[in-house]
XYZ file of C-alpha atoms in Angstrom:
247
model
C 2.582 26.484 -112.452
C 3.521 26.443 -108.766
C 7.327 26.326 -107.985
C 8.429 24.053 -105.015
C 10.437 26.123 -102.749
C 14.371 25.280 -102.819
C 15.847 23.990 -99.726
C 17.952 27.251 -99.078
C 14.433 29.076 -98.652
C 13.024 26.420 -96.176
C 15.996 26.659 -94.066
C 16.109 30.416 -93.954
C 12.532 30.146 -92.797
C 13.465 27.668 -90.266
C 16.212 29.555 -88.500
C 14.284 32.825 -88.971
C 11.503 30.939 -86.808
C 14.004 29.658 -83.910
C 15.114 33.498 -83.374
C 12.013 34.886 -82.799
C 10.996 32.018 -80.333
C 14.667 32.825 -78.691
C 13.690 36.540 -78.643
C 10.381 35.842 -76.786
C 11.878 33.584 -74.439
C 14.300 36.005 -73.381
C 11.576 38.905 -72.610
C 10.388 36.495 -69.865
C 11.337 37.122 -66.161
C 13.447 34.394 -64.788
C 12.224 31.477 -62.744
C 12.241 31.718 -58.898
C 14.057 29.084 -57.147
C 12.431 26.663 -54.719
C 12.248 27.550 -51.317
C 13.830 25.606 -49.045
C 11.406 23.448 -46.714
C 10.848 25.503 -43.284
C 13.112 24.595 -40.178
C 11.268 23.713 -37.064
C 12.324 25.581 -33.777
C 14.035 22.689 -31.460
C 12.206 21.887 -28.618
C 12.506 23.300 -25.259
C 11.113 22.199 -21.916
C 11.336 26.036 -20.746
C 7.817 27.301 -18.979
C 5.612 26.874 -16.109
C 3.421 23.676 -15.899
C 0.586 22.069 -13.702
C -0.558 18.351 -13.412
C -1.784 15.588 -12.105
C -0.688 12.134 -11.098
C -1.403 9.117 -9.413
C 0.077 5.964 -8.290
C 0.966 3.569 -5.685
C 2.462 4.007 -1.970
C 3.896 1.809 0.572
C 5.830 1.495 3.905
C 8.634 -0.146 4.293
C 9.347 -3.588 6.525
C 8.487 -3.452 10.347
C 9.920 -1.335 12.677
C 10.819 -2.653 16.005
C 11.961 -0.566 19.574
C 12.174 -1.833 23.023
C 9.811 -0.359 25.611
C 11.159 -0.067 29.273
C 7.731 -1.784 30.398
C 6.352 -3.930 28.029
C 9.649 -5.139 26.065
C 10.020 -5.444 22.041
C 7.430 -3.313 20.301
C 7.024 -4.180 16.679
C 5.135 -1.860 14.560
C 3.366 -3.485 11.441
C 4.733 -2.507 7.994
C 4.408 -3.390 4.306
C 1.171 -1.884 3.924
C 0.249 0.159 0.894
C -2.162 1.959 -1.136
C -3.302 4.554 -3.519
C -1.698 7.917 -3.346
C -2.973 10.625 -5.880
C -2.920 14.620 -6.311
C -1.816 17.169 -8.274
C 1.257 19.510 -9.303
C 2.453 22.854 -10.260
C 6.337 23.814 -11.224
C 8.678 25.544 -13.784
C 11.371 24.453 -16.109
C 14.077 26.355 -17.495
C 16.603 24.566 -20.494
C 19.711 25.857 -20.913
C 20.172 25.122 -24.456
C 17.306 24.219 -26.786
C 17.012 20.276 -28.248
C 19.532 18.706 -25.860
C 21.011 19.976 -22.348
C 20.228 20.504 -19.021
C 17.060 21.542 -17.639
C 16.755 23.326 -13.968
C 13.127 23.542 -12.157
C 11.388 23.642 -9.254
C 7.904 21.480 -8.295
C 5.319 21.609 -5.305
C 2.750 18.946 -5.164
C 0.059 18.347 -2.583
C -1.391 14.124 -2.280
C -4.285 12.623 -0.980
C -3.231 9.040 0.748
C -4.581 5.458 1.062
C -2.239 3.609 3.223
C -1.240 5.780 6.008
C -3.169 5.041 8.792
C -2.480 4.422 12.372
C 0.427 2.142 13.078
C -0.876 -0.727 14.404
C 1.583 -3.856 15.536
C 2.667 -6.322 18.209
C 4.355 -6.144 21.867
C 5.898 -9.483 21.474
C 3.401 -11.867 20.108
C 0.552 -9.881 21.243
C -1.130 -7.438 18.787
C -2.018 -3.779 19.873
C -3.737 -0.785 18.405
C -1.353 2.287 17.941
C -2.457 5.467 19.095
C 0.284 7.126 16.745
C -1.918 9.911 14.165
C -2.572 8.832 10.631
C -1.048 10.169 7.522
C -3.842 11.123 5.457
C -1.930 13.634 3.225
C 1.196 14.925 2.503
C 3.464 17.623 -0.006
C 6.668 18.299 -1.316
C 8.551 21.256 -2.370
C 11.374 19.886 -4.591
C 14.390 21.117 -7.133
C 14.559 19.422 -10.010
C 17.568 18.728 -12.113
C 17.751 16.970 -15.730
C 18.898 16.390 -18.958
C 17.014 16.491 -21.797
C 17.050 14.713 -25.278
C 14.808 16.333 -27.199
C 11.412 15.191 -26.176
C 12.737 13.215 -23.453
C 14.189 13.979 -20.056
C 15.345 12.200 -17.515
C 15.904 14.017 -14.047
C 16.566 13.889 -10.253
C 14.956 15.617 -7.304
C 14.498 16.449 -3.992
C 13.824 18.812 -1.021
C 11.430 19.576 1.706
C 8.049 17.171 2.636
C 5.391 17.614 5.174
C 2.602 15.877 6.040
C -0.374 15.483 8.621
C -3.556 13.621 9.379
C -5.676 12.635 12.754
C -5.497 11.348 15.877
C -6.347 7.072 16.423
C -9.317 7.261 17.712
C -8.058 5.217 20.676
C -5.664 7.980 21.501
C -8.062 10.129 23.566
C -7.484 8.649 27.224
C -3.822 7.917 26.987
C -0.679 10.468 27.463
C 2.313 10.608 25.583
C 0.563 10.455 22.272
C 1.046 12.438 19.367
C -0.930 15.466 18.229
C -2.453 15.652 14.749
C -0.336 18.192 13.610
C 2.071 19.005 10.412
C 5.049 16.856 10.434
C 8.541 18.294 8.460
C 10.913 16.190 6.403
C 12.328 15.368 3.292
C 11.759 13.798 -0.127
C 13.988 12.462 -3.006
C 13.496 10.426 -6.024
C 14.292 10.412 -9.868
C 12.019 10.201 -13.216
C 11.845 10.475 -16.722
C 9.421 12.576 -18.802
C 7.972 12.499 -22.300
C 6.658 15.336 -24.182
C 3.711 14.115 -26.179
C 2.956 17.621 -27.818
C 4.572 21.218 -27.690
C 2.772 21.577 -24.488
C 1.388 18.070 -23.116
C 3.697 15.883 -21.361
C 3.730 12.552 -19.497
C 6.155 11.062 -16.439
C 6.750 8.167 -14.340
C 8.527 9.173 -11.071
C 9.671 7.399 -8.172
C 9.861 8.819 -4.773
C 10.857 8.394 -1.161
C 9.607 10.483 1.362
C 10.473 10.547 5.112
C 8.731 12.714 7.579
C 10.890 11.758 10.636
C 10.346 9.680 13.771
C 8.482 11.634 16.622
C 7.814 11.186 20.535
C 9.523 8.880 22.936
C 6.585 6.196 22.662
C 4.431 4.695 25.646
C 2.388 1.505 25.801
C -0.864 0.984 28.108
C -2.637 -2.070 28.470
C -6.298 -2.037 28.746
C -7.760 -5.199 30.714
C -11.193 -4.683 29.637
C -10.536 -5.361 26.031
C -8.055 -6.873 26.765
C -5.664 -4.959 24.293
C -2.635 -2.783 24.375
C -2.478 0.709 23.203
C 0.678 1.993 21.830
C 2.924 3.570 20.821
C 3.144 7.280 20.654
C 6.124 6.816 18.043
C 5.660 7.590 14.585
C 7.673 6.126 11.728
C 6.298 7.986 8.523
C 9.100 7.195 5.918
C 7.659 5.529 2.428
C 8.019 5.087 -0.931
C 5.648 5.783 -4.171
C 5.759 5.149 -7.771
C 3.546 7.307 -9.827
C 2.549 8.167 -13.265
C 1.654 11.665 -14.212
C 0.466 14.331 -16.936
C 1.777 17.763 -17.491
C 0.230 20.741 -19.625
C 2.846 23.605 -20.080
C 1.869 27.398 -20.686
């Protein structure tokens, strides 16, 4: 006859099993705490960069002056056209993330709007003998403030440009040579970093290459037409977009 185990015996067996499980668990190594997610370094604008740009350039309104022989001379104004080229520069951010950004940039541009300055003498049209502006460049400082990947900046510095003589200028004195002219450039812009290395920008710039020459106007009865003047007014504005790649 098989005897059923008593209640005290069953309780003893259960307690022994629990103690054995506890001893086995104590022998296991402790579980490591989960690692925190990695903290990405703050974005910085510091570094060299190269890029390209394209936009629209436009001259101001008509400029006028008085010629000693022919009276009021009014240059044609308000003409605009394509401008594009490339840039290279360096930026240094004082504090990563948000903070001031210092830099320098040089660019070289071709223009499609800086042709000779035709205009009127009184109400009679004339052909300009001032040189065209076929290209220009700038060497500017930049000062901005970064909001992580956004950068707002102002810029200014030296500007230079040049072109060629008017085809009507060869037979007339007092015309400007096709030499480089110097002046200044100033403007502002905003830039956004798409990735750690690639950024896009929109920039407005005013370039003034100065007024040169005393002005001279000649009447040619064989056309008939006026040819003038040797005065060059080369101030213009431009708005352009650009793409930069940082190293």
